[in-house]
mmCIF file of C-alpha atoms and ligand atoms in Angstrom:
data_model
loop_
_atom_site.group_PDB
_atom_site.id
_atom_site.type_symbol
_atom_site.label_atom_id
_atom_site.label_comp_id
_atom_site.label_asym_id
_atom_site.label_seq_id
_atom_site.Cartn_x
_atom_site.Cartn_y
_atom_site.Cartn_z
ATOM 1 C CA UNK A 189 -29.084 37.969 -11.459
ATOM 2 C CA UNK A 190 -28.220 40.668 -7.953
ATOM 3 C CA UNK A 191 -25.088 39.957 -6.327
ATOM 4 C CA UNK A 192 -25.975 40.532 -3.214
ATOM 5 C CA UNK A 193 -24.517 39.830 0.510
ATOM 6 C CA UNK A 194 -25.921 37.035 2.617
ATOM 7 C CA UNK A 195 -25.633 38.148 6.208
ATOM 8 C CA UNK A 196 -23.811 35.741 8.417
ATOM 9 C CA UNK A 197 -24.661 36.813 12.233
ATOM 10 C CA UNK A 198 -21.996 34.946 14.042
ATOM 11 C CA UNK A 199 -19.749 35.595 17.638
ATOM 12 C CA UNK A 200 -17.644 33.615 19.749
ATOM 13 C CA UNK A 201 -18.191 33.443 23.627
ATOM 14 C CA UNK A 202 -14.952 34.333 25.360
ATOM 15 C CA UNK A 203 -15.174 32.942 29.216
ATOM 16 C CA UNK A 204 -12.636 33.512 31.941
ATOM 17 C CA UNK A 205 -14.099 32.834 35.661
ATOM 18 C CA UNK A 206 -10.476 33.237 38.078
ATOM 19 C CA UNK A 207 -8.590 36.306 37.283
ATOM 20 C CA UNK A 208 -4.639 36.083 37.114
ATOM 21 C CA UNK A 209 -4.239 36.558 40.950
ATOM 22 C CA UNK A 210 -7.201 33.673 41.422
ATOM 23 C CA UNK A 211 -10.024 35.804 42.207
ATOM 24 C CA UNK A 212 -13.308 34.356 40.934
ATOM 25 C CA UNK A 213 -16.482 36.068 39.645
ATOM 26 C CA UNK A 214 -18.564 35.459 42.075
ATOM 27 C CA UNK A 215 -21.628 35.262 39.535
ATOM 28 C CA UNK A 216 -20.058 32.792 37.450
ATOM 29 C CA UNK A 217 -17.906 30.793 40.153
ATOM 30 C CA UNK A 218 -19.704 27.261 39.016
ATOM 31 C CA UNK A 219 -19.613 26.412 42.777
ATOM 32 C CA UNK A 220 -18.124 23.004 42.125
ATOM 33 C CA UNK A 221 -18.889 20.793 45.435
ATOM 34 C CA UNK A 222 -15.038 20.495 47.909
ATOM 35 C CA UNK A 223 -14.675 17.243 47.486
ATOM 36 C CA UNK A 224 -14.894 17.146 43.289
ATOM 37 C CA UNK A 225 -12.732 20.574 43.654
ATOM 38 C CA UNK A 226 -9.799 18.970 46.061
ATOM 39 C CA UNK A 227 -9.730 15.928 44.009
ATOM 40 C CA UNK A 228 -9.405 18.141 40.953
ATOM 41 C CA UNK A 229 -6.241 19.913 42.627
ATOM 42 C CA UNK A 230 -4.579 16.609 43.386
ATOM 43 C CA UNK A 231 -4.609 15.557 40.222
ATOM 44 C CA UNK A 232 -3.275 19.033 38.495
ATOM 45 C CA UNK A 233 -0.272 18.652 40.876
ATOM 46 C CA UNK A 234 0.467 15.281 40.392
ATOM 47 C CA UNK A 235 0.336 15.349 36.574
ATOM 48 C CA UNK A 236 3.008 18.139 37.277
ATOM 49 C CA UNK A 237 4.956 16.303 39.552
ATOM 50 C CA UNK A 238 5.104 12.925 37.238
ATOM 51 C CA UNK A 239 6.090 15.216 34.497
ATOM 52 C CA UNK A 240 9.089 16.416 36.405
ATOM 53 C CA UNK A 241 10.153 13.035 37.810
ATOM 54 C CA UNK A 242 9.573 11.580 34.070
ATOM 55 C CA UNK A 243 12.150 14.225 32.847
ATOM 56 C CA UNK A 244 14.451 12.654 35.119
ATOM 57 C CA UNK A 245 13.746 9.498 34.369
ATOM 58 C CA UNK A 246 13.969 10.328 30.494
ATOM 59 C CA UNK A 247 17.483 11.813 30.966
ATOM 60 C CA UNK A 248 18.596 8.867 32.876
ATOM 61 C CA UNK A 249 17.326 6.343 29.845
ATOM 62 C CA UNK A 250 14.445 4.656 31.820
ATOM 63 C CA UNK A 251 12.140 5.578 29.613
ATOM 64 C CA UNK A 252 11.796 7.080 26.115
ATOM 65 C CA UNK A 253 10.266 10.064 24.595
ATOM 66 C CA UNK A 254 6.878 11.610 26.143
ATOM 67 C CA UNK A 255 5.111 14.415 25.312
ATOM 68 C CA UNK A 256 4.391 16.359 28.935
ATOM 69 C CA UNK A 257 1.125 17.870 29.721
ATOM 70 C CA UNK A 258 2.896 21.089 31.995
ATOM 71 C CA UNK A 259 0.812 24.059 31.956
ATOM 72 C CA UNK A 260 -2.062 22.452 30.777
ATOM 73 C CA UNK A 261 -3.476 20.998 33.379
ATOM 74 C CA UNK A 262 -6.241 23.161 34.310
ATOM 75 C CA UNK A 263 -7.561 22.600 30.206
ATOM 76 C CA UNK A 264 -7.208 18.683 31.117
ATOM 77 C CA UNK A 265 -9.002 18.492 34.290
ATOM 78 C CA UNK A 266 -11.384 21.294 34.400
ATOM 79 C CA UNK A 267 -12.784 19.558 30.858
ATOM 80 C CA UNK A 268 -12.568 16.061 32.522
ATOM 81 C CA UNK A 269 -13.858 16.796 35.796
ATOM 82 C CA UNK A 270 -17.016 17.736 34.133
ATOM 83 C CA UNK A 271 -18.024 14.923 32.379
ATOM 84 C CA UNK A 272 -18.886 11.400 33.590
ATOM 85 C CA UNK A 273 -16.810 8.697 34.815
ATOM 86 C CA UNK A 274 -18.506 6.419 32.190
ATOM 87 C CA UNK A 275 -18.564 8.587 29.183
ATOM 88 C CA UNK A 276 -15.767 8.001 26.826
ATOM 89 C CA UNK A 277 -12.445 9.973 26.167
ATOM 90 C CA UNK A 278 -10.353 10.142 23.318
ATOM 91 C CA UNK A 279 -6.708 11.849 24.218
ATOM 92 C CA UNK A 280 -4.135 12.684 22.026
ATOM 93 C CA UNK A 281 -0.909 12.417 23.115
ATOM 94 C CA UNK A 282 -0.596 15.223 25.752
ATOM 95 C CA UNK A 283 -3.646 13.789 28.685
ATOM 96 C CA UNK A 284 -1.417 13.300 31.183
ATOM 97 C CA UNK A 285 -3.368 15.106 33.885
ATOM 98 C CA UNK A 286 -6.678 13.288 31.986
ATOM 99 C CA UNK A 287 -5.465 9.804 32.281
ATOM 100 C CA UNK A 288 -4.454 10.452 36.229
ATOM 101 C CA UNK A 289 -8.090 11.379 36.550
ATOM 102 C CA UNK A 290 -9.651 8.279 34.655
ATOM 103 C CA UNK A 291 -8.090 6.288 36.813
ATOM 104 C CA UNK A 292 -4.981 4.843 34.199
ATOM 105 C CA UNK A 293 -1.979 3.731 36.960
ATOM 106 C CA UNK A 294 1.715 5.962 36.914
ATOM 107 C CA UNK A 295 3.092 2.964 35.984
ATOM 108 C CA UNK A 296 1.027 2.095 32.926
ATOM 109 C CA UNK A 297 2.309 5.377 31.569
ATOM 110 C CA UNK A 298 5.549 4.844 32.672
ATOM 111 C CA UNK A 299 5.566 1.857 30.591
ATOM 112 C CA UNK A 300 4.540 3.016 27.459
ATOM 113 C CA UNK A 301 7.236 5.450 27.686
ATOM 114 C CA UNK A 302 9.298 2.869 28.102
ATOM 115 C CA UNK A 303 8.377 1.096 25.004
ATOM 116 C CA UNK A 304 6.285 -1.485 26.342
ATOM 117 C CA UNK A 305 2.552 -2.767 24.704
ATOM 118 C CA UNK A 306 1.218 -3.404 28.224
ATOM 119 C CA UNK A 307 1.567 -0.094 29.429
ATOM 120 C CA UNK A 308 -0.843 1.046 26.894
ATOM 121 C CA UNK A 309 -3.602 -1.252 27.693
ATOM 122 C CA UNK A 310 -6.436 1.032 29.055
ATOM 123 C CA UNK A 311 -7.902 -0.485 32.644
ATOM 124 C CA UNK A 312 -10.770 -3.095 32.370
ATOM 125 C CA UNK A 313 -14.235 -0.934 32.513
ATOM 126 C CA UNK A 314 -12.563 2.528 31.698
ATOM 127 C CA UNK A 315 -14.072 4.181 28.248
ATOM 128 C CA UNK A 316 -10.789 5.375 26.897
ATOM 129 C CA UNK A 317 -8.947 5.262 23.846
ATOM 130 C CA UNK A 318 -5.643 4.377 24.050
ATOM 131 C CA UNK A 319 -2.946 7.644 23.434
ATOM 132 C CA UNK A 320 -3.170 8.515 19.510
ATOM 133 C CA UNK A 321 0.200 9.937 17.957
ATOM 134 C CA UNK A 322 -1.168 10.778 14.305
ATOM 135 C CA UNK A 323 -1.835 14.175 14.748
ATOM 136 C CA UNK A 324 -6.087 14.385 14.641
ATOM 137 C CA UNK A 325 -7.046 10.898 13.353
ATOM 138 C CA UNK A 326 -8.361 10.509 16.775
ATOM 139 C CA UNK A 327 -11.012 13.275 16.422
ATOM 140 C CA UNK A 328 -12.623 11.246 13.781
ATOM 141 C CA UNK A 329 -12.621 7.744 15.978
ATOM 142 C CA UNK A 330 -14.346 10.062 18.263
ATOM 143 C CA UNK A 331 -17.142 11.106 16.057
ATOM 144 C CA UNK A 332 -17.655 7.288 15.136
ATOM 145 C CA UNK A 333 -17.661 6.629 19.105
ATOM 146 C CA UNK A 334 -20.375 9.218 19.735
ATOM 147 C CA UNK A 335 -22.581 8.051 16.169
ATOM 148 C CA UNK A 336 -22.671 4.299 17.684
ATOM 149 C CA UNK A 337 -23.287 5.734 21.433
ATOM 150 C CA UNK A 338 -26.189 7.324 19.671
ATOM 151 C CA UNK A 339 -27.352 4.344 17.445
ATOM 152 C CA UNK A 340 -27.678 2.725 20.328
ATOM 153 C CA UNK A 341 -29.471 5.118 22.261
ATOM 154 C CA UNK A 342 -27.046 5.382 24.941
ATOM 155 C CA UNK A 343 -26.837 8.279 27.251
ATOM 156 C CA UNK A 344 -22.803 8.372 26.665
ATOM 157 C CA UNK A 345 -21.080 11.173 25.078
ATOM 158 C CA UNK A 346 -17.488 11.570 23.844
ATOM 159 C CA UNK A 347 -14.659 14.064 25.053
ATOM 160 C CA UNK A 348 -11.540 14.056 22.745
ATOM 161 C CA UNK A 349 -8.809 16.313 22.780
ATOM 162 C CA UNK A 350 -5.988 17.846 20.306
ATOM 163 C CA UNK A 351 -4.132 20.996 19.757
ATOM 164 C CA UNK A 352 -4.120 24.285 18.348
ATOM 165 C CA UNK A 353 -1.887 22.238 14.852
ATOM 166 C CA UNK A 354 -4.624 19.700 14.448
ATOM 167 C CA UNK A 355 -6.759 22.274 13.666
ATOM 168 C CA UNK A 356 -4.995 22.374 10.330
ATOM 169 C CA UNK A 357 -5.521 18.506 9.572
ATOM 170 C CA UNK A 358 -8.156 17.303 7.232
ATOM 171 C CA UNK A 359 -9.426 15.454 9.617
ATOM 172 C CA UNK A 360 -10.381 17.679 12.073
ATOM 173 C CA UNK A 361 -12.701 19.336 9.692
ATOM 174 C CA UNK A 362 -14.456 15.892 8.672
ATOM 175 C CA UNK A 363 -14.861 15.448 11.882
ATOM 176 C CA UNK A 364 -16.766 18.171 12.663
ATOM 177 C CA UNK A 365 -18.545 18.404 10.041
ATOM 178 C CA UNK A 366 -20.013 15.028 10.386
ATOM 179 C CA UNK A 367 -20.891 15.363 14.323
ATOM 180 C CA UNK A 368 -22.606 18.411 13.558
ATOM 181 C CA UNK A 369 -24.912 17.101 10.371
ATOM 182 C CA UNK A 370 -25.278 13.770 12.278
ATOM 183 C CA UNK A 371 -25.744 15.303 15.560
ATOM 184 C CA UNK A 372 -23.661 13.385 17.755
ATOM 185 C CA UNK A 373 -22.672 13.916 21.279
ATOM 186 C CA UNK A 374 -19.178 14.887 20.715
ATOM 187 C CA UNK A 375 -17.110 17.445 23.310
ATOM 188 C CA UNK A 376 -14.068 18.737 21.245
ATOM 189 C CA UNK A 377 -11.309 20.093 23.118
ATOM 190 C CA UNK A 378 -8.681 21.716 21.451
ATOM 191 C CA UNK A 379 -5.712 22.621 23.971
ATOM 192 C CA UNK A 380 -4.761 25.915 22.078
ATOM 193 C CA UNK A 381 -1.267 26.153 24.108
ATOM 194 C CA UNK A 382 0.409 28.576 21.073
ATOM 195 C CA UNK A 383 2.644 26.316 19.729
ATOM 196 C CA UNK A 384 2.878 23.085 17.317
ATOM 197 C CA UNK A 385 6.396 21.874 17.993
ATOM 198 C CA UNK A 386 8.058 24.904 16.416
ATOM 199 C CA UNK A 387 4.878 26.468 14.455
ATOM 200 C CA UNK A 388 3.896 29.400 16.331
ATOM 201 C CA UNK A 389 -0.793 29.782 16.515
ATOM 202 C CA UNK A 390 0.302 32.800 14.627
ATOM 203 C CA UNK A 391 1.346 30.858 11.428
ATOM 204 C CA UNK A 392 -0.773 27.859 11.935
ATOM 205 C CA UNK A 393 -3.626 29.789 10.913
ATOM 206 C CA UNK A 394 -5.188 33.565 10.047
ATOM 207 C CA UNK A 395 -8.431 32.743 11.870
ATOM 208 C CA UNK A 396 -8.692 34.959 14.792
ATOM 209 C CA UNK A 397 -9.713 32.379 17.317
ATOM 210 C CA UNK A 398 -9.424 28.431 16.882
ATOM 211 C CA UNK A 399 -13.213 28.346 18.341
ATOM 212 C CA UNK A 400 -14.664 30.166 15.251
ATOM 213 C CA UNK A 401 -13.850 27.023 12.554
ATOM 214 C CA UNK A 402 -16.875 25.376 14.599
ATOM 215 C CA UNK A 403 -19.165 27.996 12.881
ATOM 216 C CA UNK A 404 -18.348 26.915 9.798
ATOM 217 C CA UNK A 405 -19.843 23.651 10.471
ATOM 218 C CA UNK A 406 -23.077 25.767 12.295
ATOM 219 C CA UNK A 407 -21.608 24.115 15.657
ATOM 220 C CA UNK A 408 -21.467 26.152 18.747
ATOM 221 C CA UNK A 409 -17.714 27.518 19.850
ATOM 222 C CA UNK A 410 -16.490 28.627 23.023
ATOM 223 C CA UNK A 411 -12.894 30.243 23.551
ATOM 224 C CA UNK A 412 -12.016 29.724 27.373
ATOM 225 C CA UNK A 413 -9.150 30.761 29.403
ATOM 226 C CA UNK A 414 -7.865 27.225 29.180
ATOM 227 C CA UNK A 415 -5.121 28.294 32.807
ATOM 228 C CA UNK A 416 -8.799 28.851 34.950
ATOM 229 C CA UNK A 417 -10.206 25.235 35.521
ATOM 230 C CA UNK A 418 -13.787 27.021 36.407
ATOM 231 C CA UNK A 419 -14.122 28.334 33.295
ATOM 232 C CA UNK A 420 -13.061 24.875 31.507
ATOM 233 C CA UNK A 421 -15.148 22.841 33.886
ATOM 234 C CA UNK A 422 -18.220 25.293 33.047
ATOM 235 C CA UNK A 423 -17.380 25.103 29.582
ATOM 236 C CA UNK A 424 -17.542 21.403 29.206
ATOM 237 C CA UNK A 425 -20.817 21.391 31.114
ATOM 238 C CA UNK A 426 -22.431 23.475 29.495
ATOM 239 C CA UNK A 427 -21.207 21.412 26.108
ATOM 240 C CA UNK A 428 -22.728 17.658 28.116
ATOM 241 C CA UNK A 429 -25.797 19.295 28.838
ATOM 242 C CA UNK A 430 -26.390 20.175 25.130
ATOM 243 C CA UNK A 431 -24.828 16.757 24.136
ATOM 244 C CA UNK A 432 -27.399 15.015 26.615
ATOM 245 C CA UNK A 433 -30.169 16.647 25.742
ATOM 246 C CA UNK A 434 -29.576 15.780 21.876
ATOM 247 C CA UNK A 435 -28.528 19.068 20.936
ATOM 248 C CA UNK A 436 -25.179 17.982 19.353
ATOM 249 C CA UNK A 437 -21.666 18.892 19.265
ATOM 250 C CA UNK A 438 -19.360 21.827 20.644
ATOM 251 C CA UNK A 439 -16.046 23.311 19.773
ATOM 252 C CA UNK A 440 -14.236 24.530 23.322
ATOM 253 C CA UNK A 441 -11.021 26.132 22.497
ATOM 254 C CA UNK A 442 -8.667 26.350 25.630
ATOM 255 C CA UNK A 443 -6.289 28.940 25.488
ATOM 256 C CA UNK A 444 -3.441 27.515 27.379
ATOM 257 C CA UNK A 445 0.542 27.352 26.911
ATOM 258 C CA UNK A 446 3.074 24.484 26.700
ATOM 259 C CA UNK A 447 5.206 25.257 29.683
ATOM 260 C CA UNK A 448 7.454 22.276 28.818
ATOM 261 C CA UNK A 449 9.283 21.090 25.379
ATOM 262 C CA UNK A 450 7.451 19.271 23.366
ATOM 263 C CA UNK A 451 8.619 16.087 23.839
ATOM 264 C CA UNK A 452 11.730 15.441 25.043
ATOM 265 C CA UNK A 453 13.192 15.103 21.760
ATOM 266 C CA UNK A 454 12.709 19.468 21.200
ATOM 267 C CA UNK A 455 14.417 22.256 22.735
ATOM 268 C CA UNK A 456 12.250 25.063 22.749
ATOM 269 C CA UNK A 457 15.136 27.478 23.465
ATOM 270 C CA UNK A 458 15.797 27.780 19.821
ATOM 271 C CA UNK A 459 12.339 28.500 18.533
ATOM 272 C CA UNK A 460 11.072 30.732 20.939
ATOM 273 C CA UNK A 461 11.875 33.517 23.696
ATOM 274 C CA UNK A 462 12.628 33.670 27.296
ATOM 275 C CA UNK A 463 10.083 36.295 27.713
ATOM 276 C CA UNK A 464 7.575 34.266 26.444
ATOM 277 C CA UNK A 465 7.854 31.812 28.662
ATOM 278 C CA UNK A 466 7.951 33.884 31.606
ATOM 279 C CA UNK A 467 5.072 35.742 30.940
ATOM 280 C CA UNK A 468 2.900 32.375 30.468
ATOM 281 C CA UNK A 469 4.481 31.419 33.692
ATOM 282 C CA UNK A 470 2.785 33.923 35.867
ATOM 283 C CA UNK A 471 -0.637 32.343 34.516
ATOM 284 C CA UNK A 472 0.537 29.145 35.522
ATOM 285 C CA UNK A 473 -2.966 27.644 36.467
ATOM 286 C CA UNK A 474 -1.882 25.317 39.636
ATOM 287 C CA UNK A 475 -0.986 28.623 41.814
ATOM 288 C CA UNK A 476 -3.823 30.466 40.613
ATOM 289 C CA UNK A 477 -6.324 27.214 41.547
ATOM 290 C CA UNK A 478 -4.939 26.705 45.098
ATOM 291 C CA UNK A 479 -5.012 30.892 45.595
ATOM 292 C CA UNK A 480 -8.475 29.950 44.769
ATOM 293 C CA UNK A 481 -8.969 26.972 47.111
ATOM 294 C CA UNK A 482 -7.300 28.994 49.950
ATOM 295 C CA UNK A 483 -9.075 32.005 49.735
ATOM 296 C CA UNK A 484 -12.103 29.628 49.902
ATOM 297 C CA UNK A 485 -10.621 27.829 52.987
ATOM 298 C CA UNK A 486 -10.735 24.576 51.106
ATOM 299 C CA UNK A 487 -6.813 24.285 51.328
ATOM 300 C CA UNK A 488 -4.547 25.465 53.736
ATOM 301 C CA UNK A 489 -0.957 25.708 52.751
ATOM 302 C CA UNK A 490 0.046 23.162 55.304
ATOM 303 C CA UNK A 491 -2.368 20.906 53.266
ATOM 304 C CA UNK A 492 -0.430 21.350 50.733
ATOM 305 C CA UNK A 493 3.316 20.634 51.867
ATOM 306 C CA UNK A 494 1.595 17.046 53.006
ATOM 307 C CA UNK A 495 0.014 16.475 49.793
ATOM 308 C CA UNK A 496 3.308 17.337 48.284
ATOM 309 C CA UNK A 497 4.849 14.690 50.045
ATOM 310 C CA UNK A 498 2.210 12.099 49.661
ATOM 311 C CA UNK A 499 2.614 12.859 45.700
ATOM 312 C CA UNK A 500 6.314 12.806 45.772
ATOM 313 C CA UNK A 501 5.826 9.119 47.405
ATOM 314 C CA UNK A 502 3.054 7.998 44.687
ATOM 315 C CA UNK A 503 4.925 9.209 42.140
ATOM 316 C CA UNK A 504 7.947 7.309 43.189
ATOM 317 C CA UNK A 505 6.076 4.234 43.802
ATOM 318 C CA UNK A 506 5.248 4.336 40.302
ATOM 319 C CA UNK A 507 8.625 3.485 39.116
ATOM 320 C CA UNK A 508 9.144 0.901 41.925
ATOM 321 C CA UNK A 509 6.145 -0.959 40.562
ATOM 322 C CA UNK A 510 7.261 -0.664 37.053
ATOM 323 C CA UNK A 511 10.596 -2.843 38.305
ATOM 324 C CA UNK A 512 8.194 -5.466 39.637
ATOM 325 C CA UNK A 513 6.325 -5.729 36.413
ATOM 326 C CA UNK A 514 8.861 -5.134 33.842
ATOM 327 C CA UNK A 515 10.823 -8.822 34.258
ATOM 328 C CA UNK A 516 7.391 -10.875 33.500
ATOM 329 C CA UNK A 517 6.419 -8.735 30.063
ATOM 330 C CA UNK A 518 7.275 -8.912 26.523
ATOM 331 C CA UNK A 519 10.521 -7.685 25.152
ATOM 332 C CA UNK A 520 9.359 -4.119 23.606
ATOM 333 C CA UNK A 521 10.624 -5.391 20.331
ATOM 334 C CA UNK A 522 7.609 -7.066 19.938
ATOM 335 C CA UNK A 523 6.430 -3.843 18.336
ATOM 336 C CA UNK A 524 7.845 -4.660 15.378
ATOM 337 C CA UNK A 525 5.875 -7.967 15.090
ATOM 338 C CA UNK A 526 2.040 -7.453 14.616
ATOM 339 C CA UNK A 527 2.460 -4.701 11.443
ATOM 340 C CA UNK A 528 3.134 -6.452 8.685
ATOM 341 C CA UNK A 529 3.251 -10.642 7.821
ATOM 342 C CA UNK A 530 6.405 -9.727 6.209
ATOM 343 C CA UNK A 531 8.632 -7.148 7.984
ATOM 344 C CA UNK A 532 9.771 -4.499 5.067
ATOM 345 C CA UNK A 533 13.613 -4.016 5.102
ATOM 346 C CA UNK A 534 12.947 -0.415 6.617
ATOM 347 C CA UNK A 535 11.622 -2.152 9.751
ATOM 348 C CA UNK A 536 13.781 -4.785 9.588
ATOM 349 C CA UNK A 537 16.798 -2.373 10.003
ATOM 350 C CA UNK A 538 15.262 -0.654 12.871
ATOM 351 C CA UNK A 539 14.347 -3.350 14.600
ATOM 352 C CA UNK A 540 17.863 -4.661 14.384
ATOM 353 C CA UNK A 541 19.563 -1.160 15.690
ATOM 354 C CA UNK A 542 17.116 -1.198 18.880
ATOM 355 C CA UNK A 543 17.757 -4.389 19.275
ATOM 356 C CA UNK A 544 21.005 -3.526 19.177
ATOM 357 C CA UNK A 545 21.164 -0.695 20.992
ATOM 358 C CA UNK A 546 19.231 -2.511 23.942
ATOM 359 C CA UNK A 547 21.980 -5.016 24.261
ATOM 360 C CA UNK A 548 24.769 -2.298 24.424
ATOM 361 C CA UNK A 549 22.399 -0.785 27.026
ATOM 362 C CA UNK A 550 21.608 -3.755 28.890
ATOM 363 C CA UNK A 551 17.874 -3.221 28.132
HETATM 364 C C1 TPP B 700 -0.252 13.577 10.720
HETATM 365 C C2 TPP B 700 0.901 14.147 11.625
HETATM 366 N N1 TPP B 700 1.752 14.601 11.497
HETATM 367 C C3 TPP B 700 2.969 15.486 11.913
HETATM 368 C C4 TPP B 700 3.113 14.347 12.859
HETATM 369 C C5 TPP B 700 4.392 15.013 14.026
HETATM 370 N N2 TPP B 700 3.844 16.198 14.635
HETATM 371 C C6 TPP B 700 3.637 15.500 16.495
HETATM 372 S S1 TPP B 700 3.080 16.621 16.988
HETATM 373 C C7 TPP B 700 3.201 17.767 16.498
HETATM 374 C C8 TPP B 700 2.086 18.879 16.392
HETATM 375 C C9 TPP B 700 1.191 18.527 17.036
HETATM 376 O O1 TPP B 700 0.609 20.013 17.571
HETATM 377 P P1 TPP B 700 -0.531 20.550 18.534
HETATM 378 O O2 TPP B 700 -1.959 20.018 17.057
HETATM 379 O O3 TPP B 700 -0.622 21.985 18.482
HETATM 380 O O4 TPP B 700 -0.221 20.094 19.640
HETATM 381 P P2 TPP B 700 0.749 20.280 20.903
HETATM 382 O O5 TPP B 700 1.649 18.898 20.406
HETATM 383 O O6 TPP B 700 0.530 21.300 20.845
HETATM 384 O O7 TPP B 700 0.017 19.297 22.278
HETATM 385 C C10 TPP B 700 3.532 17.075 14.774
HETATM 386 C C11 TPP B 700 3.423 17.965 13.781
HETATM 387 C C12 TPP B 700 2.478 13.651 13.528
HETATM 388 N N3 TPP B 700 2.370 12.903 14.836
HETATM 389 N N4 TPP B 700 1.128 13.543 12.889
HETATM 390 MG MG1 MG B 701 -0.306 22.808 20.599
#
């Protein structure tokens, strides 16, 4: 029985279309129509400003903790803009830009972050799953939905989101394996934002790319510049075409950066240096996309100024909507009601702590 080498000839494609100054590679520009480009830009900006307001409202005690999307808007919008409205979308906990694109009202996201169950309800007819906190658990659900779409012979695919840290979880591997074996119409969007709370990408895995993890399952994997909405759009579009033809799933690694805190309960100053943050600030996806749109004469500076004003009013009025709705909603304490027939002691203790806190702080 000889020892011999089994030759594996694999590679991972890397795609970037806009350079750091927002200049496109003309041959690769996906030539997205003007209305879609403007909607992409508007949603990215809205998500950014909404994050900023939410950080303030969290500090004022109006909402609880949340995970900002700042820096990752191109990964989120480039991918979701490339699929159809009635495709399925399965998020983790950082997909504010995606949720806004899909039509989730800001007031709903705010209510959710303030602890009201009603805020997590998905608007009627929107094929989205709710926010998922257990890291990577949603990826198996995304495969289950795609399998169902295939069995029901529906022309619907499933785009799901997760981070670099999620690729170290068993659920990620089980999901990808099942998806490729059963040839399900899935697009797996991994937002490699370089950090899993305080664990840097270099300590997460010894793999050179996260995209190559697809190869072990016989699946195509591509790495894209995640701060370039055109590159993310192109890769997702190609993955969607394959999935719709019955050619199965794709893993897309979007190389990006979390420009803000992990959640409002985190202080990145304790584990990463300013130089790194400044380096990534220069690659901020929003000014880069704006430069592209300006060069194409799709957007002028004065349009951006007007849009900033419009967005500011929109975000503030979302809080007014929250205040109008809040009186008629169930007390957030109901979150303790539906898990167990008889509440275990540790949960009862947490419930009491929360009740007391609310009474001491006027709800
Ligand atoms: C199963 C599980 N383990 C641990 C946690 C705590 N936790 C929340 S987010 C997170 C890091 C996730 O990192 P990544 O997948 O890179 O996503 P990112 O937060 O960077 O978007 C951890 C460990 C959790 N929510 N679920
Ligand atoms: Mg991460």
